[in-house]
């Protein structure tokens, strides 16, 4: 018969355990705690350090210190990461708080009213530690007392360690004291990881190199406002308890909006922002749980001179690493969300969006315990979802409201971001078209489609004469023609001075064709007009052919040569445009109608490809 304690006693009084979760399995499961990689686990400890210093009147110093050691178990005797410590000079802990901090599921911020800082539940210390190491030792000091306790995975698995060891009076290990950059300070905490069996990176330099940009991005506001400094240091242990410094750097802010100075961006953009603000930050008031909350959406867009450097430049590569919507909770970034991107478009790196909220909206954003993500934040379309449920928009919204569904405010946030992105993408597209127009105007080798089409047209004029409606305007004064073309080119995102320079070049070189990209009503794939003696072909950005064909063929930077496919397509369009330009009366109307009808059929065919 089973005892109340869950034990059965058989012959020889051997005790059998029927624990709901066997200790070996539970600790093994806890070690698989879902951290994206080792850098995110370290970030949990940095969170604790920064939050522990929030009420202090001085900045918090945080140091991540790695020690490599060469050993017989390393291939070729190479040095390997042996142990790691995170030090801070924050407020430290008393004896009871230290013991509680090492318990699983017993955090220091479990009450909702206590979740106002960057912490979530305050359970990150044990979770993150055993996800990387088999042993964690914690030293903490304040009010003249230093306490030490630990967790050891082997002891837990074998049942030798059931309770968190009672903290003992202690002193900081001398080896770590000599590796800390400053004095110990009157208060603080030192967390030491040893037996790093689950650490992804095997050398300290690899770990810190991969962690630096991420840590700089997550804590950029604390670093930028001087509320915290974060030092990343690596040492190699040599004989006699001595250490050689391998690397030693302070983390600089890594701003996805590219608006801060003193950042980790490549020069000169480390001190001169590569982007500029896109309007003023929006304060979106959203309702949830019977209360109103503010979500702040800030946006930035690349400067024209930054865009001209191209995606393969150092700043282009750096921007790609920070691509996405930055989700920021209480000044700490949770993630770079990629759900709003057009994944096929390399120009997505040239905008920045940041969504900032307070912990009161954790349920709406789906903040995970380890603060690596916001699972509730992703692109949503309320019209599509209402249709999928077979409900009217009004009924669907009412159902969400009655259910207190966190998606209701997220629909508002998603809509605001989509609207911003639509405007920014259009402006970025115009920037590139402006660059392409500039290249076409300044190209001296005559290799662009505009140049080739112009030469073909001139030979046609030699045979047939000036038969196009646009031809007579070529006889107007050059300044007058340049004025008209300047207005057209400005619409492609170029400043007036540059647009004027390009217009003058167009007139001087007698280029006959100009390509533009814009949305306009109707079904046509493209439109044909003429101004100042130039035939203007405008590609309809709303037509699916734009994404399926023109965007794909235009991939790459504006300063790269046109692909043969793009050049061929543009030459086909210039031929059609010239045919319309030479037509008149009913024939011209007929061609315009055919162009519109063909565009409608093409739209239906291309939409079928998207199904």
Short mmCIF file of C-alpha atoms in Angstrom, two decimals, residues 256-259 273-279 298-304 306-307 349-353 424-425 427-428:
data_model
loop_
_atom_site.label_atom_id
_atom_site.label_comp_id
_atom_site.label_asym_id
_atom_site.label_seq_id
_atom_site.Cartn_x
_atom_site.Cartn_y
_atom_site.Cartn_z
CA UNK A 256 18.76 49.79 -35.53
CA UNK A 257 17.27 53.23 -36.19
CA UNK A 258 20.81 54.47 -37.01
CA UNK A 259 20.15 57.77 -35.22
CA UNK A 273 24.11 58.98 -38.09
CA UNK A 274 23.54 57.12 -41.35
CA UNK A 275 19.76 57.58 -41.14
CA UNK A 276 17.48 60.48 -40.32
CA UNK A 277 14.16 60.54 -38.44
CA UNK A 278 11.12 59.81 -40.56
CA UNK A 279 8.62 62.24 -39.10
CA UNK A 298 9.48 55.69 -34.14
CA UNK A 299 10.83 55.42 -37.67
CA UNK A 300 13.96 56.37 -39.57
CA UNK A 301 15.08 56.28 -43.18
CA UNK A 302 18.50 56.27 -44.80
CA UNK A 303 20.02 59.51 -45.93
CA UNK A 304 20.43 59.84 -49.69
CA UNK A 306 24.04 56.60 -47.28
CA UNK A 307 21.79 54.92 -49.83
CA UNK A 349 17.70 47.43 -44.81
CA UNK A 350 17.28 51.14 -45.57
CA UNK A 351 14.45 51.80 -43.10
CA UNK A 352 14.19 51.46 -39.35
CA UNK A 353 11.13 51.07 -37.12
CA UNK A 424 9.04 54.79 -46.47
CA UNK A 425 9.34 52.04 -49.07
CA UNK A 427 10.51 57.04 -50.73
CA UNK A 428 13.39 54.53 -50.76
#
